[in-house]
Short mmCIF file of C-alpha atoms in Angstrom, two decimals:
data_model
loop_
_atom_site.label_atom_id
_atom_site.label_comp_id
_atom_site.label_asym_id
_atom_site.label_seq_id
_atom_site.Cartn_x
_atom_site.Cartn_y
_atom_site.Cartn_z
CA MET T 22 -24.14 20.60 -33.39
CA ARG T 23 -25.52 17.33 -31.70
CA ILE T 24 -25.11 17.01 -27.73
CA ALA T 25 -26.83 13.88 -26.95
CA GLY T 26 -24.22 11.42 -26.50
CA THR T 27 -21.14 13.99 -27.14
CA THR T 28 -18.05 14.59 -24.81
CA VAL T 29 -18.49 18.60 -23.27
CA LEU T 30 -15.59 19.76 -21.51
CA LEU T 31 -17.03 22.54 -19.10
CA THR T 32 -14.41 24.80 -17.16
CA GLY T 33 -15.60 26.47 -14.60
CA ALA T 34 -17.75 23.82 -13.19
CA THR T 35 -17.59 24.63 -9.15
CA GLY T 36 -19.80 27.93 -9.31
CA GLY T 37 -23.02 28.22 -9.44
CA ILE T 38 -23.42 29.38 -13.17
CA GLY T 39 -20.92 26.14 -13.91
CA GLN T 40 -23.55 23.77 -12.00
CA THR T 41 -26.42 24.64 -13.59
CA LEU T 42 -25.02 24.62 -17.43
CA ALA T 43 -23.58 20.57 -16.01
CA ARG T 44 -26.98 19.93 -15.30
CA ALA T 45 -28.76 21.54 -18.76
CA PHE T 46 -26.46 19.77 -20.82
CA ALA T 47 -26.41 16.71 -18.92
CA ALA T 48 -30.29 16.77 -19.75
CA LYS T 49 -29.46 16.95 -23.14
CA GLY T 50 -27.91 13.22 -22.74
CA ALA T 51 -23.97 14.89 -23.05
CA LYS T 52 -21.13 13.09 -21.40
CA LEU T 53 -19.60 15.89 -18.93
CA LEU T 54 -15.88 16.61 -18.35
CA LEU T 55 -16.17 18.55 -15.37
CA THR T 56 -13.16 20.91 -14.41
CA GLY T 57 -12.06 23.18 -11.74
CA ARG T 58 -9.99 23.78 -8.90
CA ARG T 59 -12.69 22.34 -5.97
CA GLU T 60 -12.10 18.46 -6.10
CA GLU T 61 -14.60 18.45 -3.06
CA VAL T 62 -17.56 20.36 -5.06
CA LEU T 63 -16.75 18.24 -8.32
CA ARG T 64 -17.16 15.01 -7.38
CA PRO T 65 -20.32 15.23 -6.00
CA LEU T 66 -21.64 17.07 -9.07
CA ALA T 67 -20.09 14.59 -10.98
CA GLU T 68 -21.86 11.39 -9.50
CA ARG T 69 -24.95 13.26 -9.88
CA LEU T 70 -24.55 13.55 -13.34
CA GLY T 71 -22.39 11.08 -14.20
CA GLY T 72 -19.45 12.76 -15.31
CA ARG T 73 -15.94 12.66 -15.11
CA VAL T 74 -13.63 15.02 -12.65
CA ILE T 75 -10.19 16.72 -13.80
CA VAL T 76 -9.08 19.06 -11.33
CA ALA T 77 -7.18 21.87 -12.54
CA ASP T 78 -6.16 25.56 -11.65
CA LEU T 79 -6.06 27.65 -15.10
CA ALA T 80 -3.92 30.28 -13.94
CA GLU T 81 -1.56 27.63 -14.21
CA ARG T 82 -0.10 27.26 -17.49
CA SER T 83 0.55 23.53 -17.10
CA ASP T 84 -2.48 22.48 -15.80
CA VAL T 85 -4.01 23.83 -19.49
CA GLU T 86 -2.05 21.59 -21.04
CA ARG T 87 -2.96 18.83 -18.78
CA LEU T 88 -6.60 19.49 -19.42
CA VAL T 89 -6.21 19.43 -23.31
CA GLU T 90 -4.45 15.92 -22.65
CA GLU T 91 -7.09 14.60 -20.56
CA SER T 92 -10.08 15.85 -22.67
CA ALA T 93 -9.03 14.20 -25.80
CA ASP T 94 -12.72 12.68 -26.69
CA ALA T 95 -14.11 16.68 -25.93
CA ARG T 96 -16.18 18.01 -29.07
CA ILE T 97 -17.61 20.66 -27.02
CA VAL T 98 -15.70 22.99 -25.05
CA ILE T 99 -17.29 25.43 -22.48
CA ALA T 100 -15.29 27.88 -21.49
CA ASN T 101 -17.29 29.23 -18.49
CA ALA T 102 -14.27 29.45 -15.71
CA ALA T 103 -13.42 32.76 -14.69
CA LEU T 104 -12.33 35.29 -11.85
CA PRO T 105 -13.68 38.19 -9.63
CA ALA T 106 -11.83 40.89 -11.49
CA SER T 107 -13.24 44.14 -10.04
CA GLY T 108 -12.06 47.37 -8.06
CA PRO T 109 -9.62 49.97 -9.53
CA VAL T 110 -6.54 48.49 -11.36
CA LEU T 111 -4.54 51.00 -9.11
CA ASP T 112 -5.65 48.38 -6.45
CA TYR T 113 -4.16 45.54 -7.72
CA ARG T 114 -0.67 43.82 -7.52
CA THR T 115 0.94 42.69 -10.68
CA GLU T 116 0.31 38.88 -9.30
CA GLU T 117 -3.31 39.59 -9.22
CA LEU T 118 -3.23 41.29 -12.47
CA ASP T 119 -1.47 38.37 -14.03
CA ARG T 120 -3.52 35.80 -12.50
CA ALA T 121 -6.94 37.45 -13.64
CA LEU T 122 -5.89 37.57 -17.04
CA ASP T 123 -4.72 34.12 -17.01
CA VAL T 124 -8.00 32.65 -16.46
CA ASN T 125 -10.11 35.31 -17.88
CA LEU T 126 -8.84 36.08 -21.47
CA ARG T 127 -5.59 33.43 -21.83
CA ALA T 128 -6.61 30.12 -20.66
CA PRO T 129 -9.80 30.12 -23.10
CA ILE T 130 -7.65 31.39 -25.89
CA LEU T 131 -4.96 28.71 -25.19
CA LEU T 132 -7.72 25.93 -24.53
CA SER T 133 -9.25 26.59 -27.93
CA ARG T 134 -6.11 26.92 -30.12
CA LEU T 135 -4.98 23.28 -28.63
CA MET T 136 -8.55 21.52 -28.76
CA ALA T 137 -9.45 23.28 -32.02
CA PRO T 138 -7.36 21.03 -34.07
CA ARG T 139 -8.49 17.66 -33.02
CA MET T 140 -12.06 19.28 -33.95
CA VAL T 141 -11.02 20.08 -37.71
CA GLU T 142 -9.52 16.70 -37.94
CA ALA T 143 -12.97 15.24 -37.28
CA GLY T 144 -14.84 17.75 -38.95
CA SER T 145 -17.15 18.62 -36.37
CA GLY T 146 -17.15 20.43 -32.66
CA HIS T 147 -18.28 23.80 -31.17
CA LEU T 148 -16.36 26.10 -28.44
CA VAL T 149 -18.61 28.29 -26.66
CA MET T 150 -16.96 31.22 -24.58
CA ILE T 151 -19.15 32.58 -21.81
CA GLY T 152 -18.58 36.36 -21.82
CA SER T 153 -20.43 39.38 -20.35
CA LEU T 154 -22.15 42.57 -21.37
CA SER T 155 -19.11 43.73 -19.97
CA GLY T 156 -17.28 42.98 -23.08
CA ARG T 157 -20.14 45.61 -25.17
CA THR T 158 -19.56 48.59 -22.83
CA ALA T 159 -17.34 49.68 -20.30
CA SER T 160 -18.44 50.38 -16.48
CA PRO T 161 -16.54 52.00 -13.60
CA GLY T 162 -14.76 49.87 -10.92
CA ALA T 163 -14.54 47.00 -13.78
CA ALA T 164 -11.39 48.00 -15.58
CA LEU T 165 -9.56 45.02 -15.57
CA TYR T 166 -12.86 42.98 -16.41
CA ASN T 167 -13.54 45.06 -19.09
CA ALA T 168 -10.07 43.98 -20.83
CA ALA T 169 -10.54 40.50 -19.92
CA LYS T 170 -14.23 40.18 -21.80
CA PHE T 171 -13.53 42.65 -24.12
CA GLY T 172 -10.53 40.28 -25.58
CA LEU T 173 -12.43 37.62 -25.29
CA ARG T 174 -15.45 38.34 -27.36
CA GLY T 175 -13.06 39.63 -30.09
CA PHE T 176 -11.31 36.38 -30.03
CA ALA T 177 -14.27 34.61 -29.97
CA LEU T 178 -16.11 36.46 -33.21
CA GLY T 179 -12.81 36.28 -34.97
CA LEU T 180 -11.55 32.52 -34.29
CA ARG T 181 -15.36 32.02 -35.74
CA GLN T 182 -14.69 33.47 -38.87
CA ASP T 183 -11.10 31.41 -38.77
CA LEU T 184 -12.83 28.28 -38.53
CA HIS T 185 -15.76 28.69 -41.29
CA GLY T 186 -16.30 25.65 -43.12
CA THR T 187 -14.37 23.46 -40.79
CA GLY T 188 -17.54 21.79 -39.17
CA VAL T 189 -16.31 23.57 -36.05
CA GLY T 190 -18.66 26.22 -34.35
CA VAL T 191 -17.62 29.32 -32.14
CA SER T 192 -20.08 30.71 -29.92
CA LEU T 193 -20.03 33.92 -27.43
CA VAL T 194 -22.96 34.09 -24.91
CA GLN T 195 -22.72 37.05 -22.96
CA PRO T 196 -24.78 37.38 -19.82
CA GLY T 197 -25.99 40.38 -18.04
CA PHE T 198 -26.63 40.91 -14.17
CA VAL T 199 -27.86 36.46 -12.88
CA GLY T 200 -29.45 37.28 -10.17
CA ASP T 201 -29.48 33.68 -8.42
CA ALA T 202 -25.72 32.56 -9.30
CA GLY T 203 -22.21 34.28 -10.51
CA MET T 204 -20.21 36.82 -9.40
CA PHE T 205 -22.95 39.41 -8.10
CA ALA T 206 -24.73 36.58 -6.05
CA ASP T 207 -21.77 35.39 -4.55
CA ALA T 208 -20.25 38.42 -3.61
CA GLY T 209 -23.98 39.47 -1.92
CA THR T 210 -24.13 43.02 -4.27
CA SER T 211 -27.43 44.71 -4.21
CA LEU T 212 -28.17 46.26 -8.16
CA PRO T 213 -29.52 49.58 -8.38
CA ALA T 214 -33.09 49.73 -8.12
CA GLY T 215 -35.03 48.95 -11.00
CA VAL T 216 -32.50 46.58 -12.58
CA ARG T 217 -33.61 43.69 -13.89
CA THR T 218 -31.58 40.04 -13.91
CA VAL T 219 -32.11 36.68 -15.19
CA SER T 220 -31.56 33.88 -14.16
CA SER T 221 -28.59 31.05 -14.20
CA ARG T 222 -31.39 28.56 -15.92
CA ARG T 223 -31.51 31.20 -18.79
CA VAL T 224 -27.99 31.80 -19.32
CA ALA T 225 -27.76 27.91 -19.61
CA ALA T 226 -30.72 27.57 -21.88
CA ALA T 227 -28.89 30.43 -24.40
CA THR T 228 -26.01 28.21 -24.11
CA ILE T 229 -27.68 25.17 -25.35
CA ARG T 230 -29.04 26.91 -28.10
CA ALA T 231 -25.67 28.58 -29.13
CA VAL T 232 -24.10 24.94 -29.67
CA GLU T 233 -27.37 23.71 -31.01
CA ARG T 234 -27.96 26.52 -33.74
CA ASN T 235 -24.35 27.63 -34.19
CA ARG T 236 -25.09 30.98 -33.24
CA ALA T 237 -22.47 33.87 -33.14
CA GLU T 238 -23.58 35.32 -30.45
CA VAL T 239 -26.43 35.24 -27.65
CA ASN T 240 -27.16 38.45 -25.46
CA VAL T 241 -28.60 36.97 -22.01
CA ALA T 242 -29.94 40.25 -20.52
CA PRO T 243 -33.39 41.96 -20.81
CA LEU T 244 -34.05 44.09 -23.59
CA GLU T 245 -33.01 47.44 -21.94
CA LEU T 246 -29.53 46.02 -20.80
CA ARG T 247 -29.22 44.94 -23.90
CA LEU T 248 -29.60 47.74 -25.90
CA GLY T 249 -28.12 49.80 -23.43
CA SER T 250 -25.11 47.39 -23.88
CA ALA T 251 -25.20 48.18 -27.41
CA ILE T 252 -25.82 51.73 -27.23
CA GLY T 253 -22.68 52.17 -24.85
CA GLY T 254 -20.58 50.49 -26.76
CA LEU T 255 -21.14 52.53 -29.78
CA PHE T 256 -21.51 55.88 -27.77
CA PRO T 257 -19.48 55.53 -24.60
CA SER T 258 -19.89 59.08 -23.27
CA ILE T 259 -23.03 58.73 -22.80
CA ALA T 260 -22.87 55.16 -21.12
CA GLU T 261 -20.59 57.09 -18.41
CA ARG T 262 -23.28 59.55 -17.94
CA ALA T 263 -25.65 57.11 -17.48
CA GLN T 264 -24.00 55.11 -15.27
CA ARG T 265 -23.02 57.78 -12.93
CA GLY T 266 -26.52 58.91 -12.95
CA ALA T 267 -27.71 54.95 -12.13
CA GLY T 268 -25.49 55.01 -9.19
CA ALA T 269 -22.95 52.43 -10.93
CA GLY T 270 -19.84 53.35 -9.02
CA ALA T 271 -21.32 52.23 -5.61
CA THR T 272 -22.49 48.93 -7.00
CA SER T 273 -19.05 48.30 -8.06
CA ARG T 274 -17.45 49.46 -4.97
CA GLN T 275 -19.92 46.96 -2.56
CA LEU T 276 -18.79 44.24 -5.45
CA ALA T 277 -15.35 44.62 -5.29
CA ASP T 278 -15.15 44.66 -1.43
CA GLY T 279 -17.24 41.33 -1.72
CA GLN T 280 -14.68 39.82 -3.77
CA ARG T 281 -11.49 41.40 -2.54
CA ASP T 282 -10.22 37.71 -0.69
CA LYS T 283 -11.13 35.93 -3.86
CA ARG T 284 -9.26 37.33 -6.96
#
């Protein structure tokens, strides 16, 4: 998929990873449609990069439909928006469960469902889901987040097969721990000793590569985390023991405390 001159709809553009994605696609010559909840963050970003702002809350189903109507010319969609969803499920109120699943899973599914027909008709387009290695193997204190990211992975890979031959590609980009942006950086969570991170710029570069080369799945993490997530997906009992030994539970509790007022 050629990026230069193509209109790109980017959700979650107010976050650190979203802003890095916006800069990366602008550098490739894309026409940007930037969306998120905070207009005061979107406006300066759009002015610097020459994009257009569409304020929308993806937890509001009518906002997703309005976003699609206002993005009719987009041929690349980057579903990057996500809500924090760490901590024990028993601590979540019903409305918090609904909001997390609406933003993290339902919104990208609905957005894809509504945007794809236009792309199919044009014979060209690309949908990118920004997932997580949490969609490959589960971890303590992340059951709700795991549920959304496991679901997003299944949806993206299944939709890719459904759209084969239409000229519309689907890619899944799954970062590991991102050091300079995203939920761990926002919550000020320290990772266990020895755990390596990647930069948001590396995530953006992987997303560009996924679009240009029509990659099915790109996992953005150091080798040991990519291997660990693959093994954990096949052998969850082994993953449980390894995570307990590495202190993953304490990290999850720290992350949940840092996210409590944002979910």
